Amino acid sequence: MTSVDPASNKLLTFNQRSASEDLGCRRGDFSRKHYGSVELLISSDADGAIQRAGRFRVENGSSDETSDYTPGTWRRTDVHLENPEYHTRWFFKYFLGKVHQNYVGTDAEKNPFYLSVVLSDQNNQRVPQYRAILWRKTGTLKISLPYSPNKTLSVKSILSAMNMDRFEKGPREILNPEIQKDLLVLEEQEGSVNFKFGVLYAKDGQLTDDEMFSNEVGSENFDKFLNLLGDAITLQGWAGYRGGLDTKNDTTGIKSIYTVYQGHELMFHVSTMLPYSKENKQQVERKRHIGNDIVTIVFQEGDDASSSFKPSMIRSHFTHIFALVRYNSQNDSYRLKIFSEESVPLFGPPLPSPPVFTDHQEFRDFLLVKLINGEKATLETPTFAQKRQRTLDMLIRSLYQDLMPDMHKNMLNRRSFSDVLPESPKSARKKEEARQAEFVRIGQALKLKTIVRGDAPTSLVTTGLYRKEPWESQSFCSTFPYEIVCADSWGQSFLVSTDTAGVMLLDGETLPPVQVFDKTMVVKQMHVLEPQDLLITRADKGKDARLYVFRLSALKRGLEERQLVRSKCDCRENKLEKTKGCHLYSINTHHGSELRIVAAIRNKLLLITRKHPRFEGPSAAATGTDSPVEEFQYIREICLCDPPVVMALVDGPTGENDNMICVAYKHQFDLINESTGDAYRLHHVDANRVNFVAAIDVYEDGEAGLLLCYNYICYYKKVCPFNGSTPMIQSNTSDFHFSWNQMPNAIVCAFPYILAFTTDSIEIRLVVNGNLVYTAVVPELQLAASRSDIYFVSSAPVSSASNCSSRDTSSQSSPQTPTGYEMPMFPSPLGDGEAACKHIFKIPLCNLVGRSIERPLKSPLVNKVLTAPASVMVPPTPLISATHSLSLSRMEIKEIASRTRKELLGLTEEPSGKSDSGTVKQRKMSKKNTEEDPKARALTSTNSDR
């Protein structure tokens, strides 16, 4: 047996309660009410006549919750663009100008479709993977698939992963390089890269749009607001995005307001800058522009007690979102209120409560993100979605008809259902290389044309203020030599089960690991419950597997007294006897009244509870025995038709005969009543192969719901209200689903975010609508623990994994067998006797949870109001870093585009030193301008990911 190192005991942080623990349950409750409530809005005109009524979601930052929190104590970290182009416009970024393969076919309903496949290096992180885009009239589907040099990937298997197994005509490869132009047009139907927003000035007391549009000039406060939005530019001769304004003859005004934000060019149609006509009371020229904007800002003078604005005052069938802005000169603050037509899906960020901003740059950042997200969300309304679907259908069918002659000539059949990595015969290699060179040339020229035109998602990441992203991680341990089987946090320490060295307690970089159990104790699953003074584990495998329960205080005391490391024999008194053969177990998340455990033994569920309420701390167990086994009682057994693969416990609203168990097996998720054992079909998975990932219990406005995660899908299903002991499982307006870009191995819910951990990336989305906000590349990724703080393991150190938005310079990432000059450099395998150390990273949960609504979240079952942490931990070295840079003018963007053209087409060869010094010089000049002009700090941008 191995003894514990006494020198390491004095610094172990057992008693330091994790900051995330004080924030309550990770799977807390959320509310769509934070995004406003739908109201029927009616207003009257100046003559008292009732105008048209409209149903709008009104978002004003109000909350039904009562709490003692102090406004401003919660730092906002949720102001993110949703579905940003540099993470979603795959064809432009990863396919265009690179060798890839495109296929055409018709599905079982005889609708044509296209498939594009590329093998690429993921963001220069030496992670090879396939990216595939399926183009259909209903929209595009994007997925990533792992690359294996020993396993070829067929087109049929790619389509099967996209749940498409039946065809009217099998896909055939399109060899004509001109297809890239048509596919780029299809991708551009997803929405604009640049945006135009209306800005309407309204004086105090104005009730009709005729009055508002007739204001010749604005006020000093309005001019101050316009100056915050962007720069005043002269329209005549303007070379940037014009948003439908005349840049030749001044027919739409002389000046306008323009800015660049996070790679998007924004043009504002300002009512007082558009032409004014004394003869025309309706100001048709102004309404022609602002009335045709999807999003309009209404700047209203007067205090909050004055006449309130309502969307029905504006006669427009096109505007779906109004942002009402008021300025308070007494405290130099802005108040914001959002009106969204009821068909517009939820979009963030939600307004704070109260929706008052004293920091002007913070307000600008929030407002622009809200407007961009709002217009993107509007494109998903039935009005726009049906129009887009008709356009896509027309384009796809037209392209299919154009390809028909080539199909009859058999030009597309040569590699039908070929492997994506075919080995070309030597005789055809030169011809194939010449075709690939022409393919790349046409694609690069098309990419350059799109960049110069200003329609490219160039990922000009900007930020008005430096802001640490909530998902930034910190290095916890960089030299861990073992494979991690399972783990959980214990205070600020980390309890880890390894494959060959038993169970260890890690305390970061400062101290060596301390062994708790030796290698005879093979732990496959564990939960550290500090408030209950419990450690629950599932140990061994097969028929010998059992559940063990330990007192944390006893383990702690043994380590402090330097007792021998525990072996399997030492744990005989800690067995829960009836759990022999357990292959999976789950506990209730909140356990407000009692702890419940469900153990799966083949197709049998064993329900176990603790006999009395939870302890108030480790001291409560001081008088008891070291083993808490006697405190557990067996309630009942429930038989299933198959062994469960995934389980989750769902707490009922009363806790009396209405607690449920969600189980996943075969092709379905079922809901089991704990009291009766009755099973109800929750969701059927219509796919040939099902990879169940997780069932996560969440609560919306205190009512239970589940996030069902399988394959590439995450489906939210509300399972309340309950009718007696029977859950009402039916379609609900709150139900929604979304697709991940890469198949997850594990999913973590940390409101307002949901994170998918794949083999080499962390995909971060919003829980409320499934919209993507960030994708971080982390090579050889493995989630280690997530019950409180999130710990994950990677083979890459911080320095090489941090540049997650680096520029993709490889133009030869080929889906076919890469030749010597085009093969990306990937890590070489380890030599004999060489052991790779694991790098463990930590994302503090306190950085993620509770930021979206700027008010403390309350767990639905525990009457505990959360408070903001006294201090926010700043990681010394971020793994997932935000990109912050200096401003670029339109001319500088064109200059970069020109230089990019030379790089893409290989026209010049500049020495690396010259190029680097030029970049440094340019940044120094931009920095000088930024220091002199505060506005430039709010318009910072960089040019990456082209």
Tab-separated table of C-alpha atoms in Angstrom, residues 294-575:
chain	number	residue	atom	x	y	z
A	294	ILE	CA	-36.751	45.067	-40.682
A	295	VAL	CA	-35.460	46.790	-37.524
A	296	THR	CA	-36.077	50.428	-36.564
A	297	ILE	CA	-34.774	52.448	-33.627
A	298	VAL	CA	-37.233	55.012	-32.281
A	299	PHE	CA	-35.503	57.743	-30.281
A	300	GLN	CA	-38.240	59.386	-28.204
A	301	GLU	CA	-37.780	62.601	-26.290
A	302	GLY	CA	-39.388	63.104	-22.888
A	303	ASP	CA	-39.321	61.196	-19.629
A	304	ASP	CA	-40.867	57.793	-18.949
A	305	ALA	CA	-44.103	59.356	-17.701
A	306	SER	CA	-44.817	60.923	-21.104
A	307	SER	CA	-46.913	59.290	-23.847
A	308	SER	CA	-45.556	55.840	-24.562
A	309	PHE	CA	-44.628	54.629	-28.028
A	310	LYS	CA	-46.446	51.651	-29.572
A	311	PRO	CA	-45.546	49.862	-32.814
A	312	SER	CA	-49.060	50.447	-34.172
A	313	MET	CA	-48.140	54.128	-34.510
A	314	ILE	CA	-45.890	53.186	-37.444
A	315	ARG	CA	-47.702	52.033	-40.565
A	316	SER	CA	-45.346	49.397	-41.967
A	317	HIS	CA	-45.943	45.810	-42.977
A	318	PHE	CA	-42.208	45.149	-43.184
A	319	THR	CA	-40.763	46.370	-39.870
A	320	HIS	CA	-40.829	43.538	-37.325
A	321	ILE	CA	-38.712	44.975	-34.495
A	322	PHE	CA	-38.743	48.394	-32.821
A	323	ALA	CA	-36.083	49.472	-30.331
A	324	LEU	CA	-37.388	52.356	-28.211
A	325	VAL	CA	-34.546	54.490	-26.832
A	326	ARG	CA	-34.942	57.260	-24.258
A	327	TYR	CA	-32.182	59.460	-22.872
A	328	ASN	CA	-32.195	60.742	-19.290
A	329	SER	CA	-30.060	63.865	-18.998
A	330	GLN	CA	-30.267	63.903	-15.197
A	331	ASN	CA	-28.149	60.764	-14.751
A	332	ASP	CA	-26.729	60.640	-18.315
A	333	SER	CA	-28.264	57.231	-18.997
A	334	TYR	CA	-30.159	55.435	-21.758
A	335	ARG	CA	-33.276	53.323	-21.276
A	336	LEU	CA	-34.138	50.619	-23.817
A	337	LYS	CA	-37.378	48.809	-24.648
A	338	ILE	CA	-37.809	46.228	-27.412
A	339	PHE	CA	-40.977	45.437	-29.404
A	340	SER	CA	-40.832	42.273	-31.555
A	341	GLU	CA	-43.654	41.028	-33.761
A	342	GLU	CA	-44.926	37.847	-32.080
A	343	SER	CA	-43.755	35.522	-34.885
A	344	VAL	CA	-40.110	36.563	-34.390
A	345	PRO	CA	-38.219	33.804	-32.513
A	346	LEU	CA	-36.550	34.658	-29.213
A	347	PHE	CA	-33.226	36.429	-29.577
A	348	GLY	CA	-30.754	37.825	-27.112
A	349	PRO	CA	-29.292	39.356	-25.215
A	350	PRO	CA	-32.208	39.840	-22.786
A	351	LEU	CA	-32.539	43.267	-21.276
A	352	PRO	CA	-31.207	43.870	-17.769
A	353	SER	CA	-33.591	44.807	-14.989
A	354	PRO	CA	-33.996	47.736	-14.967
A	355	PRO	CA	-33.088	48.275	-18.654
A	356	VAL	CA	-30.998	51.361	-17.896
A	357	PHE	CA	-27.425	51.854	-19.144
A	358	THR	CA	-25.143	54.442	-17.567
A	359	ASP	CA	-22.078	53.240	-19.496
A	360	HIS	CA	-22.581	54.546	-23.049
A	361	GLN	CA	-20.126	52.222	-24.748
A	362	GLU	CA	-21.714	49.263	-22.987
A	363	PHE	CA	-25.105	50.471	-24.221
A	364	ARG	CA	-23.828	50.792	-27.789
A	365	ASP	CA	-22.387	47.284	-27.674
A	366	PHE	CA	-25.642	45.879	-26.295
A	367	LEU	CA	-27.887	47.757	-28.739
A	368	LEU	CA	-25.965	46.813	-31.899
A	369	VAL	CA	-25.814	43.144	-30.893
A	370	LYS	CA	-29.545	43.190	-30.103
A	371	LEU	CA	-30.386	44.759	-33.469
A	372	ILE	CA	-28.247	42.347	-35.502
A	373	ASN	CA	-29.569	39.322	-33.620
A	374	GLY	CA	-33.103	40.637	-34.071
A	375	GLU	CA	-32.848	40.937	-37.841
A	376	LYS	CA	-31.353	37.457	-38.089
A	377	ALA	CA	-34.185	36.080	-35.964
A	378	THR	CA	-36.768	37.843	-38.133
A	379	LEU	CA	-35.543	35.929	-41.169
A	380	GLU	CA	-36.873	32.785	-39.457
A	381	THR	CA	-40.448	34.107	-39.293
A	382	PRO	CA	-42.969	32.411	-41.629
A	383	THR	CA	-43.108	35.476	-43.892
A	384	PHE	CA	-39.386	35.487	-44.626
A	385	ALA	CA	-38.766	31.754	-44.212
A	386	GLN	CA	-41.380	30.847	-46.840
A	387	LYS	CA	-39.977	33.417	-49.230
A	388	ARG	CA	-36.455	32.105	-48.676
A	389	GLN	CA	-37.624	28.523	-49.157
A	390	ARG	CA	-39.296	29.430	-52.450
A	391	THR	CA	-36.116	31.163	-53.604
A	392	LEU	CA	-33.949	28.206	-52.572
A	393	ASP	CA	-36.290	25.748	-54.258
A	394	MET	CA	-36.211	27.771	-57.472
A	395	LEU	CA	-32.405	28.108	-57.438
A	396	ILE	CA	-31.817	24.437	-56.631
A	397	ARG	CA	-34.211	23.186	-59.320
A	398	SER	CA	-32.827	25.620	-61.897
A	399	LEU	CA	-29.280	24.474	-61.171
A	400	TYR	CA	-30.384	20.846	-61.361
A	401	GLN	CA	-31.917	21.441	-64.804
A	402	ASP	CA	-28.673	23.044	-65.961
A	403	LEU	CA	-26.735	19.976	-64.831
A	404	MET	CA	-29.027	17.482	-66.561
A	405	PRO	CA	-27.178	17.579	-69.936
A	406	ASP	CA	-23.904	16.742	-68.181
A	407	MET	CA	-25.604	13.883	-66.359
A	408	HIS	CA	-26.830	12.426	-69.653
A	409	LYS	CA	-23.293	12.717	-71.050
A	410	ASN	CA	-22.110	10.608	-68.103
A	411	MET	CA	-19.706	13.334	-67.016
A	412	LEU	CA	-20.960	13.073	-63.459
A	413	ASN	CA	-20.956	9.314	-63.136
A	414	ARG	CA	-17.236	8.616	-63.064
A	415	ARG	CA	-17.000	8.694	-59.286
A	416	SER	CA	-20.562	7.988	-58.271
A	417	PHE	CA	-20.694	7.017	-54.577
A	418	SER	CA	-16.916	7.149	-54.627
A	419	ASP	CA	-14.914	7.405	-51.463
A	420	VAL	CA	-14.211	10.954	-50.482
A	421	LEU	CA	-10.556	9.937	-50.437
A	422	PRO	CA	-10.053	7.979	-53.681
A	423	GLU	CA	-6.611	6.759	-54.719
A	424	SER	CA	-6.173	8.071	-58.252
A	425	PRO	CA	-4.297	5.815	-60.690
A	426	LYS	CA	-0.954	7.214	-61.800
A	427	SER	CA	-2.075	7.567	-65.400
A	428	ALA	CA	-4.884	9.913	-64.409
A	429	ARG	CA	-3.040	11.798	-61.675
A	430	LYS	CA	-1.745	14.630	-63.860
A	431	LYS	CA	-5.153	15.211	-65.378
A	432	GLU	CA	-6.729	15.205	-61.942
A	433	GLU	CA	-4.146	17.652	-60.595
A	434	ALA	CA	-4.786	19.996	-63.517
A	435	ARG	CA	-8.544	19.844	-62.810
A	436	GLN	CA	-7.916	20.571	-59.140
A	437	ALA	CA	-5.681	23.541	-59.990
A	438	GLU	CA	-8.429	25.040	-62.174
A	439	PHE	CA	-10.955	24.306	-59.419
A	440	VAL	CA	-8.835	26.214	-56.893
A	441	ARG	CA	-8.167	29.116	-59.291
A	442	ILE	CA	-11.853	29.729	-59.998
A	443	GLY	CA	-12.770	29.389	-56.331
A	444	GLN	CA	-10.078	31.821	-55.177
A	445	ALA	CA	-11.061	34.399	-57.782
A	446	LEU	CA	-14.688	34.085	-56.680
A	447	LYS	CA	-13.666	34.436	-53.036
A	448	LEU	CA	-11.656	37.551	-53.775
A	449	LYS	CA	-14.528	39.098	-55.751
A	450	THR	CA	-16.878	38.492	-52.830
A	451	ILE	CA	-14.436	40.097	-50.369
A	452	VAL	CA	-13.924	43.215	-52.459
A	453	ARG	CA	-17.683	43.523	-53.065
A	454	GLY	CA	-18.168	43.620	-49.289
A	455	ASP	CA	-20.489	40.608	-49.105
A	456	ALA	CA	-18.040	38.268	-47.411
A	457	PRO	CA	-18.204	36.977	-43.829
A	458	THR	CA	-14.628	38.102	-43.220
A	459	SER	CA	-14.750	37.746	-39.430
A	460	LEU	CA	-13.679	41.290	-38.657
A	461	VAL	CA	-14.061	40.672	-34.949
A	462	THR	CA	-14.549	43.921	-33.053
A	463	THR	CA	-15.392	44.914	-29.543
A	464	GLY	CA	-15.989	48.302	-28.062
A	465	LEU	CA	-14.607	47.344	-24.663
A	466	TYR	CA	-12.252	44.628	-23.524
A	467	ARG	CA	-14.403	41.864	-22.134
A	468	LYS	CA	-13.370	38.496	-20.797
A	469	GLU	CA	-15.585	35.878	-22.407
A	470	PRO	CA	-17.469	33.784	-19.835
A	471	TRP	CA	-16.208	30.501	-21.280
A	472	GLU	CA	-12.538	31.420	-21.058
A	473	SER	CA	-10.744	28.678	-19.172
A	474	GLN	CA	-7.746	28.536	-16.909
A	475	SER	CA	-5.042	25.934	-16.689
A	476	PHE	CA	-5.597	23.664	-13.700
A	477	CYS	CA	-2.893	21.027	-14.216
A	478	SER	CA	-0.565	20.756	-17.197
A	479	THR	CA	1.360	17.561	-16.407
A	480	PHE	CA	-1.168	14.869	-15.533
A	481	PRO	CA	0.195	11.564	-16.901
A	482	TYR	CA	-2.892	9.301	-16.660
A	483	GLU	CA	-6.046	8.753	-18.642
A	484	ILE	CA	-9.049	10.103	-16.748
A	485	VAL	CA	-12.042	7.761	-16.435
A	486	CYS	CA	-14.341	10.059	-14.424
A	487	ALA	CA	-13.981	12.942	-11.988
A	488	ASP	CA	-15.765	15.546	-9.886
A	489	SER	CA	-14.801	18.728	-8.056
A	490	TRP	CA	-14.294	18.693	-4.290
A	491	GLY	CA	-14.125	22.267	-3.034
A	492	GLN	CA	-11.357	23.852	-5.091
A	493	SER	CA	-9.697	20.456	-5.568
A	494	PHE	CA	-10.391	17.829	-8.200
A	495	LEU	CA	-11.109	14.162	-7.450
A	496	VAL	CA	-10.031	12.027	-10.404
A	497	SER	CA	-10.395	8.329	-11.211
A	498	THR	CA	-7.602	7.116	-13.510
A	499	ASP	CA	-7.227	4.056	-15.700
A	500	THR	CA	-4.123	2.643	-13.967
A	501	ALA	CA	-3.431	4.585	-10.759
A	502	GLY	CA	-6.659	4.507	-8.795
A	503	VAL	CA	-8.377	7.655	-7.510
A	504	MET	CA	-6.381	10.825	-6.866
A	505	LEU	CA	-7.034	14.265	-5.476
A	506	LEU	CA	-5.498	17.116	-7.474
A	507	ASP	CA	-4.942	20.599	-6.155
A	508	GLY	CA	-3.780	22.306	-9.326
A	509	GLU	CA	-0.214	22.986	-10.358
A	510	THR	CA	1.216	23.675	-6.905
A	511	LEU	CA	1.060	20.222	-5.312
A	512	PRO	CA	1.547	16.650	-6.503
A	513	PRO	CA	-1.544	14.404	-6.707
A	514	VAL	CA	-2.625	12.726	-3.464
A	515	GLN	CA	-3.877	9.160	-3.789
A	516	VAL	CA	-7.248	8.404	-2.159
A	517	PHE	CA	-7.939	4.851	-3.470
A	518	ASP	CA	-5.414	2.481	-5.000
A	519	LYS	CA	-5.739	0.860	-8.428
A	520	THR	CA	-7.807	-2.082	-7.055
A	521	MET	CA	-10.697	0.374	-6.778
A	522	VAL	CA	-11.738	0.843	-10.420
A	523	VAL	CA	-14.191	3.786	-10.278
A	524	LYS	CA	-16.258	4.358	-13.427
A	525	GLN	CA	-18.711	7.007	-12.187
A	526	MET	CA	-18.716	9.382	-9.209
A	527	HIS	CA	-20.547	12.256	-7.521
A	528	VAL	CA	-19.103	14.476	-4.793
A	529	LEU	CA	-21.978	15.947	-2.745
A	530	GLU	CA	-20.401	18.348	-0.275
A	531	PRO	CA	-23.627	19.626	1.346
A	532	GLN	CA	-24.572	15.984	2.015
A	533	ASP	CA	-21.041	14.971	3.083
A	534	LEU	CA	-21.197	12.147	0.540
A	535	LEU	CA	-19.112	10.561	-2.177
A	536	ILE	CA	-21.074	8.181	-4.422
A	537	THR	CA	-19.171	5.929	-6.814
A	538	ARG	CA	-19.802	3.083	-9.221
A	539	ALA	CA	-16.786	0.793	-9.139
A	540	ASP	CA	-15.542	-2.310	-10.988
A	541	LYS	CA	-17.235	-3.602	-14.115
A	542	GLY	CA	-19.697	-6.196	-15.380
A	543	LYS	CA	-21.314	-8.460	-12.812
A	544	ASP	CA	-18.950	-7.262	-10.079
A	545	ALA	CA	-19.902	-3.589	-10.434
A	546	ARG	CA	-21.518	-1.993	-7.367
A	547	LEU	CA	-22.383	1.345	-5.873
A	548	TYR	CA	-20.256	2.569	-2.962
A	549	VAL	CA	-21.046	5.457	-0.617
A	550	PHE	CA	-18.476	7.273	1.552
A	551	ARG	CA	-18.499	10.145	3.973
A	552	LEU	CA	-16.348	12.962	2.645
A	553	SER	CA	-15.456	13.882	6.230
A	554	ALA	CA	-14.080	10.378	6.814
A	555	LEU	CA	-11.994	10.509	3.620
A	556	LYS	CA	-10.737	13.943	4.565
A	557	ARG	CA	-9.852	12.807	8.067
A	558	GLY	CA	-7.967	9.820	6.678
A	559	LEU	CA	-5.909	12.045	4.394
A	560	GLU	CA	-5.161	14.552	7.146
A	561	GLU	CA	-4.083	11.802	9.560
A	562	ARG	CA	-1.868	10.309	6.844
A	563	GLN	CA	-3.558	6.905	6.934
A	564	LEU	CA	-2.870	4.288	4.288
A	565	VAL	CA	-4.499	4.636	0.880
A	566	ARG	CA	-7.781	2.710	0.722
A	567	SER	CA	-8.064	-0.409	-1.373
A	568	LYS	CA	-11.095	-2.301	-2.623
A	569	CYS	CA	-10.951	-4.545	0.450
A	570	ASP	CA	-11.083	-1.516	2.737
A	571	CYS	CA	-14.368	-0.450	1.130
A	572	ARG	CA	-16.462	-3.542	1.879
A	573	GLU	CA	-18.550	-1.695	4.466
A	574	ASN	CA	-19.336	1.014	1.903
A	575	LYS	CA	-21.156	-1.234	-0.596
